[in-house]
């Protein structure tokens, strides 16, 4: 099937769990540029990004929307990398039982699509997580 360019009625999303993206950024760039599929949106969980490292974590040709832990706390974090050619706006949500990042993409015919990434830290109460997800949705 030929690749459809500049047609946001179809787009590809990939998810990775990085467990510290700063030290793996070169591997991720290699993956994105050697795969035969154009990745329009890359969702990354467990970025371990902080306020001090956020400027160091970028992908050429992509914009970034991130949510990392406050006060430079270690672990967690979620990020969406969005192809430069895609129009989007960030959708902000605050949660107690998980970390998330969402964007709204404008598609043809004035429709929109919400894309996001959620990370639930281990050890949290699963019922609280599910209830908060249901409330958000």
GROMACS .gro file of N, CA and C in nm:
model
  411
    1UNK      N    1   0.085  -0.117   0.000
    1UNK     CA    2   0.000   0.000   0.000
    1UNK      C    3   0.090   0.124   0.000
    2UNK      N    4   0.070   0.218  -0.090
    2UNK     CA    5   0.155   0.337  -0.094
    2UNK      C    6   0.128   0.427   0.026
    3UNK      N    7   0.231   0.498   0.066
    3UNK     CA    8   0.220   0.591   0.178
    3UNK      C    9   0.136   0.711   0.136
    4UNK      N   10   0.046   0.753   0.224
    4UNK     CA   11  -0.037   0.870   0.198
    4UNK      C   12   0.026   0.988   0.269
    5UNK      N   13   0.064   1.089   0.198
    5UNK     CA   14   0.130   1.204   0.257
    5UNK      C   15   0.029   1.317   0.279
    6UNK      N   16   0.048   1.388   0.391
    6UNK     CA   17  -0.034   1.504   0.424
    6UNK      C   18  -0.184   1.474   0.427
    7UNK      N   19  -0.220   1.351   0.461
    7UNK     CA   20  -0.360   1.314   0.472
    7UNK      C   21  -0.382   1.262   0.613
    8UNK      N   22  -0.433   1.347   0.700
    8UNK     CA   23  -0.448   1.306   0.838
    8UNK      C   24  -0.574   1.227   0.865
    9UNK      N   25  -0.638   1.175   0.760
    9UNK     CA   26  -0.745   1.080   0.787
    9UNK      C   27  -0.683   0.947   0.826
   10UNK      N   28  -0.555   0.930   0.797
   10UNK     CA   29  -0.478   0.813   0.840
   10UNK      C   30  -0.344   0.862   0.891
   11UNK      N   31  -0.304   0.814   1.007
   11UNK     CA   32  -0.171   0.845   1.055
   11UNK      C   33  -0.124   0.730   1.144
   12UNK      N   34   0.007   0.721   1.163
   12UNK     CA   35   0.064   0.612   1.240
   12UNK      C   36   0.111   0.662   1.376
   13UNK      N   37   0.089   0.578   1.477
   13UNK     CA   38   0.130   0.607   1.613
   13UNK      C   39   0.214   0.489   1.661
   14UNK      N   40   0.326   0.519   1.724
   14UNK     CA   41   0.412   0.417   1.784
   14UNK      C   42   0.429   0.450   1.931
   15UNK      N   43   0.437   0.347   2.014
   15UNK     CA   44   0.461   0.368   2.157
   15UNK      C   45   0.587   0.292   2.199
   16UNK      N   46   0.668   0.358   2.281
   16UNK     CA   47   0.787   0.296   2.340
   16UNK      C   48   0.788   0.323   2.490
   17UNK      N   49   0.834   0.227   2.568
   17UNK     CA   50   0.863   0.249   2.708
   17UNK      C   51   1.015   0.263   2.717
   18UNK      N   52   1.064   0.382   2.746
   18UNK     CA   53   1.207   0.411   2.734
   18UNK      C   54   1.289   0.376   2.857
   19UNK      N   55   1.231   0.390   2.976
   19UNK     CA   56   1.309   0.376   3.099
   19UNK      C   57   1.436   0.459   3.092
   20UNK      N   58   1.420   0.586   3.074
   20UNK     CA   59   1.524   0.689   3.066
   20UNK      C   60   1.556   0.721   2.920
   21UNK      N   61   1.482   0.813   2.867
   21UNK     CA   62   1.497   0.851   2.726
   21UNK      C   63   1.626   0.924   2.696
   22UNK      N   64   1.676   1.002   2.789
   22UNK     CA   65   1.796   1.080   2.765
   22UNK      C   66   1.912   0.993   2.716
   23UNK      N   67   1.925   0.875   2.771
   23UNK     CA   68   2.035   0.786   2.736
   23UNK      C   69   2.005   0.698   2.615
   24UNK      N   70   1.884   0.709   2.561
   24UNK     CA   71   1.845   0.624   2.448
   24UNK      C   72   1.801   0.705   2.327
   25UNK      N   73   1.815   0.836   2.331
   25UNK     CA   74   1.764   0.922   2.224
   25UNK      C   75   1.826   0.886   2.088
   26UNK      N   76   1.955   0.855   2.084
   26UNK     CA   77   2.019   0.818   1.958
   26UNK      C   78   1.960   0.689   1.901
   27UNK      N   79   1.929   0.592   1.986
   27UNK     CA   80   1.868   0.467   1.942
   27UNK      C   81   1.727   0.491   1.887
   28UNK      N   82   1.654   0.580   1.952
   28UNK     CA   83   1.518   0.610   1.907
   28UNK      C   84   1.521   0.682   1.772
   29UNK      N   85   1.614   0.775   1.756
   29UNK     CA   86   1.628   0.844   1.627
   29UNK      C   87   1.661   0.744   1.517
   30UNK      N   88   1.752   0.652   1.544
   30UNK     CA   89   1.788   0.549   1.446
   30UNK      C   90   1.666   0.464   1.412
   31UNK      N   91   1.590   0.423   1.512
   31UNK     CA   92   1.469   0.344   1.488
   31UNK      C   93   1.371   0.418   1.397
   32UNK      N   94   1.347   0.545   1.427
   32UNK     CA   95   1.250   0.622   1.349
   32UNK      C   96   1.292   0.640   1.204
   33UNK      N   97   1.420   0.657   1.181
   33UNK     CA   98   1.466   0.686   1.045
   33UNK      C   99   1.508   0.563   0.966
   34UNK      N  100   1.506   0.445   1.029
   34UNK     CA  101   1.538   0.324   0.954
   34UNK      C  102   1.416   0.235   0.932
   35UNK      N  103   1.308   0.263   1.001
   35UNK     CA  104   1.186   0.185   0.979
   35UNK      C  105   1.123   0.224   0.847
   36UNK      N  106   1.052   0.132   0.786
   36UNK     CA  107   0.989   0.158   0.656
   36UNK      C  108   0.856   0.231   0.670
   37UNK      N  109   0.812   0.250   0.791
   37UNK     CA  110   0.685   0.317   0.818
   37UNK      C  111   0.714   0.457   0.869
   38UNK      N  112   0.645   0.557   0.817
   38UNK     CA  113   0.656   0.692   0.871
   38UNK      C  114   0.578   0.698   1.000
   39UNK      N  115   0.644   0.733   1.108
   39UNK     CA  116   0.579   0.745   1.238
   39UNK      C  117   0.537   0.891   1.254
   40UNK      N  118   0.406   0.913   1.254
   40UNK     CA  119   0.354   1.049   1.267
   40UNK      C  120   0.357   1.097   1.411
   41UNK      N  121   0.327   1.006   1.503
   41UNK     CA  122   0.326   1.039   1.645
   41UNK      C  123   0.397   0.927   1.720
   42UNK      N  124   0.496   0.966   1.799
   42UNK     CA  125   0.567   0.871   1.884
   42UNK      C  126   0.531   0.902   2.028
   43UNK      N  127   0.471   0.805   2.096
   43UNK     CA  128   0.438   0.817   2.238
   43UNK      C  129   0.546   0.744   2.316
   44UNK      N  130   0.598   0.809   2.419
   44UNK     CA  131   0.704   0.748   2.500
   44UNK      C  132   0.664   0.757   2.647
   45UNK      N  133   0.666   0.643   2.714
   45UNK     CA  134   0.641   0.641   2.858
   45UNK      C  135   0.771   0.613   2.932
   46UNK      N  136   0.771   0.641   3.060
   46UNK     CA  137   0.889   0.631   3.144
   46UNK      C  138   1.008   0.704   3.082
   47UNK      N  139   0.983   0.830   3.046
   47UNK     CA  140   1.090   0.910   2.986
   47UNK      C  141   1.199   0.946   3.087
   48UNK      N  142   1.161   0.955   3.212
   48UNK     CA  143   1.248   0.999   3.322
   48UNK      C  144   1.298   1.140   3.295
   49UNK      N  145   1.222   1.213   3.216
   49UNK     CA  146   1.254   1.352   3.183
   49UNK      C  147   1.232   1.439   3.307
   50UNK      N  148   1.312   1.544   3.319
   50UNK     CA  149   1.296   1.640   3.428
   50UNK      C  150   1.303   1.781   3.370
   51UNK      N  151   1.277   1.877   3.453
   51UNK     CA  152   1.289   2.016   3.411
   51UNK      C  153   1.432   2.046   3.363
   52UNK      N  154   1.529   1.979   3.422
   52UNK     CA  155   1.669   2.000   3.385
   52UNK      C  156   1.710   1.932   3.254
   53UNK      N  157   1.638   1.827   3.215
   53UNK     CA  158   1.678   1.752   3.095
   53UNK      C  159   1.585   1.771   2.976
   54UNK      N  160   1.474   1.839   2.994
   54UNK     CA  161   1.374   1.847   2.887
   54UNK      C  162   1.429   1.907   2.758
   55UNK      N  163   1.517   2.005   2.767
   55UNK     CA  164   1.573   2.067   2.646
   55UNK      C  165   1.671   1.976   2.573
   56UNK      N  166   1.717   1.871   2.639
   56UNK     CA  167   1.813   1.778   2.578
   56UNK      C  168   1.745   1.664   2.503
   57UNK      N  169   1.613   1.652   2.520
   57UNK     CA  170   1.540   1.540   2.461
   57UNK      C  171   1.452   1.591   2.348
   58UNK      N  172   1.502   1.577   2.225
   58UNK     CA  173   1.430   1.623   2.106
   58UNK      C  174   1.455   1.526   1.992
   59UNK      N  175   1.362   1.524   1.898
   59UNK     CA  176   1.377   1.444   1.777
   59UNK      C  177   1.368   1.536   1.657
   60UNK      N  178   1.464   1.533   1.566
   60UNK     CA  179   1.458   1.616   1.446
   60UNK      C  180   1.331   1.586   1.365
   61UNK      N  181   1.260   1.691   1.325
   61UNK     CA  182   1.139   1.675   1.246
   61UNK      C  183   1.012   1.655   1.328
   62UNK      N  184   1.025   1.663   1.461
   62UNK     CA  185   0.911   1.642   1.550
   62UNK      C  186   0.901   1.755   1.651
   63UNK      N  187   0.777   1.789   1.688
   63UNK     CA  188   0.750   1.875   1.802
   63UNK      C  189   0.726   1.785   1.922
   64UNK      N  190   0.733   1.842   2.041
   64UNK     CA  191   0.723   1.761   2.162
   64UNK      C  192   0.625   1.822   2.261
   65UNK      N  193   0.543   1.735   2.321
   65UNK     CA  194   0.457   1.771   2.433
   65UNK      C  195   0.488   1.671   2.544
   66UNK      N  196   0.529   1.723   2.660
   66UNK     CA  197   0.575   1.635   2.768
   66UNK      C  198   0.503   1.662   2.898
   67UNK      N  199   0.500   1.560   2.980
   67UNK     CA  200   0.456   1.571   3.119
   67UNK      C  201   0.558   1.494   3.202
   68UNK      N  202   0.629   1.567   3.287
   68UNK     CA  203   0.727   1.500   3.371
   68UNK      C  204   0.698   1.532   3.517
   69UNK      N  205   0.760   1.458   3.604
   69UNK     CA  206   0.734   1.473   3.746
   69UNK      C  207   0.787   1.606   3.798
   70UNK      N  208   0.715   1.661   3.893
   70UNK     CA  209   0.752   1.790   3.951
   70UNK      C  210   0.874   1.775   4.042
   71UNK      N  211   0.941   1.886   4.063
   71UNK     CA  212   1.056   1.894   4.154
   71UNK      C  213   1.169   1.800   4.115
   72UNK      N  214   1.184   1.775   3.985
   72UNK     CA  215   1.290   1.689   3.932
   72UNK      C  216   1.290   1.549   3.994
   73UNK      N  217   1.171   1.502   4.034
   73UNK     CA  218   1.159   1.368   4.090
   73UNK      C  219   1.192   1.264   3.983
   74UNK      N  220   1.260   1.159   4.024
   74UNK     CA  221   1.306   1.056   3.931
   74UNK      C  222   1.190   0.967   3.887
   75UNK      N  223   1.201   0.919   3.763
   75UNK     CA  224   1.108   0.818   3.712
   75UNK      C  225   0.992   0.878   3.636
   76UNK      N  226   0.908   0.787   3.586
   76UNK     CA  227   0.785   0.825   3.518
   76UNK      C  228   0.804   0.915   3.399
   77UNK      N  229   0.701   0.991   3.370
   77UNK     CA  230   0.703   1.086   3.259
   77UNK      C  231   0.650   1.026   3.130
   78UNK      N  232   0.577   1.109   3.056
   78UNK     CA  233   0.525   1.069   2.926
   78UNK      C  234   0.545   1.184   2.827
   79UNK      N  235   0.570   1.148   2.704
   79UNK     CA  236   0.595   1.247   2.600
   79UNK      C  237   0.532   1.201   2.470
   80UNK      N  238   0.481   1.297   2.395
   80UNK     CA  239   0.437   1.273   2.257
   80UNK      C  240   0.528   1.354   2.166
   81UNK      N  241   0.582   1.288   2.064
   81UNK     CA  242   0.656   1.356   1.958
   81UNK      C  243   0.565   1.356   1.836
   82UNK      N  244   0.539   1.474   1.781
   82UNK     CA  245   0.443   1.492   1.673
   82UNK      C  246   0.516   1.546   1.551
   83UNK      N  247   0.497   1.480   1.436
   83UNK     CA  248   0.561   1.527   1.312
   83UNK      C  249   0.535   1.675   1.293
   84UNK      N  250   0.638   1.748   1.247
   84UNK     CA  251   0.627   1.892   1.225
   84UNK      C  252   0.510   1.932   1.136
   85UNK      N  253   0.471   1.844   1.045
   85UNK     CA  254   0.366   1.877   0.948
   85UNK      C  255   0.225   1.865   1.005
   86UNK      N  256   0.210   1.818   1.127
   86UNK     CA  257   0.078   1.795   1.186
   86UNK      C  258   0.039   1.913   1.275
   87UNK      N  259  -0.081   1.965   1.251
   87UNK     CA  260  -0.136   2.071   1.336
   87UNK      C  261  -0.203   2.007   1.456
   88UNK      N  262  -0.170   2.057   1.575
   88UNK     CA  263  -0.225   1.999   1.697
   88UNK      C  264  -0.230   2.106   1.806
   89UNK      N  265  -0.301   2.075   1.911
   89UNK     CA  266  -0.296   2.158   2.031
   89UNK      C  267  -0.292   2.063   2.151
   90UNK      N  268  -0.221   2.104   2.254
   90UNK     CA  269  -0.209   2.024   2.375
   90UNK      C  270  -0.341   2.028   2.451
   91UNK      N  271  -0.378   1.917   2.511
   91UNK     CA  272  -0.497   1.906   2.595
   91UNK      C  273  -0.446   1.876   2.736
   92UNK      N  274  -0.474   1.964   2.830
   92UNK     CA  275  -0.417   1.951   2.964
   92UNK      C  276  -0.516   1.883   3.059
   93UNK      N  277  -0.465   1.784   3.129
   93UNK     CA  278  -0.540   1.714   3.234
   93UNK      C  279  -0.445   1.693   3.351
   94UNK      N  280  -0.494   1.708   3.472
   94UNK     CA  281  -0.417   1.675   3.591
   94UNK      C  282  -0.478   1.550   3.653
   95UNK      N  283  -0.393   1.458   3.694
   95UNK     CA  284  -0.439   1.332   3.751
   95UNK      C  285  -0.362   1.302   3.878
   96UNK      N  286  -0.424   1.227   3.966
   96UNK     CA  287  -0.358   1.188   4.091
   96UNK      C  288  -0.295   1.051   4.081
   97UNK      N  289  -0.351   0.961   3.998
   97UNK     CA  290  -0.308   0.822   4.001
   97UNK      C  291  -0.232   0.777   3.877
   98UNK      N  292  -0.210   0.868   3.783
   98UNK     CA  293  -0.129   0.835   3.666
   98UNK      C  294  -0.078   0.962   3.602
   99UNK      N  295   0.017   0.947   3.511
   99UNK     CA  296   0.072   1.059   3.435
   99UNK      C  297   0.023   1.046   3.292
  100UNK      N  298  -0.009   1.158   3.230
  100UNK     CA  299  -0.061   1.151   3.093
  100UNK      C  300  -0.027   1.277   3.016
  101UNK      N  301  -0.031   1.262   2.884
  101UNK     CA  302  -0.016   1.374   2.792
  101UNK      C  303  -0.109   1.346   2.675
  102UNK      N  304  -0.185   1.450   2.634
  102UNK     CA  305  -0.281   1.435   2.524
  102UNK      C  306  -0.269   1.553   2.429
  103UNK      N  307  -0.298   1.526   2.302
  103UNK     CA  308  -0.307   1.633   2.201
  103UNK      C  309  -0.435   1.613   2.122
  104UNK      N  310  -0.483   1.723   2.064
  104UNK     CA  311  -0.596   1.718   1.973
  104UNK      C  312  -0.543   1.752   1.835
  105UNK      N  313  -0.569   1.664   1.740
  105UNK     CA  314  -0.523   1.681   1.602
  105UNK      C  315  -0.642   1.719   1.516
  106UNK      N  316  -0.625   1.826   1.440
  106UNK     CA  317  -0.728   1.865   1.344
  106UNK      C  318  -0.711   1.778   1.219
  107UNK      N  319  -0.817   1.714   1.177
  107UNK     CA  320  -0.813   1.628   1.059
  107UNK      C  321  -0.902   1.688   0.951
  108UNK      N  322  -0.897   1.632   0.830
  108UNK     CA  323  -0.981   1.686   0.722
  108UNK      C  324  -1.129   1.689   0.762
  109UNK      N  325  -1.202   1.775   0.699
  109UNK     CA  326  -1.347   1.788   0.719
  109UNK      C  327  -1.382   1.836   0.859
  110UNK      N  328  -1.288   1.910   0.922
  110UNK     CA  329  -1.310   1.973   1.052
  110UNK      C  330  -1.335   1.874   1.166
  111UNK      N  331  -1.296   1.751   1.147
  111UNK     CA  332  -1.303   1.655   1.257
  111UNK      C  333  -1.175   1.669   1.338
  112UNK      N  334  -1.175   1.615   1.458
  112UNK     CA  335  -1.053   1.614   1.536
  112UNK      C  336  -1.037   1.477   1.602
  113UNK      N  337  -0.914   1.446   1.635
  113UNK     CA  338  -0.879   1.320   1.698
  113UNK      C  339  -0.793   1.351   1.820
  114UNK      N  340  -0.821   1.283   1.930
  114UNK     CA  341  -0.741   1.297   2.051
  114UNK      C  342  -0.644   1.178   2.056
  115UNK      N  343  -0.516   1.209   2.077
  115UNK     CA  344  -0.414   1.106   2.091
  115UNK      C  345  -0.342   1.133   2.222
  116UNK      N  346  -0.314   1.027   2.296
  116UNK     CA  347  -0.246   1.047   2.424
  116UNK      C  348  -0.166   0.928   2.467
  117UNK      N  349  -0.092   0.949   2.573
  117UNK     CA  350  -0.014   0.843   2.637
  117UNK      C  351  -0.038   0.853   2.787
  118UNK      N  352  -0.056   0.738   2.849
  118UNK     CA  353  -0.081   0.730   2.993
  118UNK      C  354   0.023   0.636   3.053
  119UNK      N  355   0.078   0.676   3.167
  119UNK     CA  356   0.169   0.590   3.242
  119UNK      C  357   0.117   0.577   3.384
  120UNK      N  358   0.094   0.453   3.425
  120UNK     CA  359   0.051   0.425   3.563
  120UNK      C  360   0.170   0.369   3.639
  121UNK      N  361   0.221   0.445   3.736
  121UNK     CA  362   0.336   0.396   3.812
  121UNK      C  363   0.304   0.265   3.884
  122UNK      N  364   0.402   0.178   3.895
  122UNK     CA  365   0.378   0.050   3.964
  122UNK      C  366   0.345   0.073   4.111
  123UNK      N  367   0.269  -0.017   4.165
  123UNK     CA  368   0.237  -0.010   4.308
  123UNK      C  369   0.115   0.074   4.341
  124UNK      N  370   0.062   0.146   4.242
  124UNK     CA  371  -0.058   0.225   4.266
  124UNK      C  372  -0.182   0.137   4.272
  125UNK      N  373  -0.287   0.191   4.330
  125UNK     CA  374  -0.413   0.119   4.341
  125UNK      C  375  -0.481   0.113   4.205
  126UNK      N  376  -0.504  -0.008   4.156
  126UNK     CA  377  -0.563  -0.026   4.023
  126UNK      C  378  -0.705   0.028   4.017
  127UNK      N  379  -0.783   0.013   4.121
  127UNK     CA  380  -0.920   0.064   4.121
  127UNK      C  381  -0.924   0.216   4.111
  128UNK      N  382  -0.833   0.284   4.181
  128UNK     CA  383  -0.824   0.429   4.172
  128UNK      C  384  -0.786   0.472   4.031
  129UNK      N  385  -0.692   0.400   3.971
  129UNK     CA  386  -0.649   0.429   3.834
  129UNK      C  387  -0.765   0.416   3.736
  130UNK      N  388  -0.837   0.305   3.745
  130UNK     CA  389  -0.949   0.280   3.654
  130UNK      C  390  -1.058   0.385   3.673
  131UNK      N  391  -1.091   0.418   3.797
  131UNK     CA  392  -1.194   0.519   3.824
  131UNK      C  393  -1.154   0.654   3.767
  132UNK      N  394  -1.025   0.692   3.781
  132UNK     CA  395  -0.981   0.821   3.728
  132UNK      C  396  -0.982   0.821   3.575
  133UNK      N  397  -0.945   0.709   3.515
  133UNK     CA  398  -0.951   0.699   3.367
  133UNK      C  399  -1.094   0.712   3.318
  134UNK      N  400  -1.185   0.641   3.383
  134UNK     CA  401  -1.326   0.649   3.344
  134UNK      C  402  -1.379   0.790   3.357
  135UNK      N  403  -1.343   0.858   3.463
  135UNK     CA  404  -1.387   0.996   3.485
  135UNK      C  405  -1.334   1.087   3.375
  136UNK      N  406  -1.208   1.069   3.338
  136UNK     CA  407  -1.147   1.151   3.235
  136UNK      C  408  -1.214   1.128   3.098
  137UNK      N  409  -1.239   1.002   3.068
  137UNK     CA  410  -1.299   0.970   2.938
  137UNK      C  411  -1.443   1.016   2.931
   0.00000   0.00000   0.00000
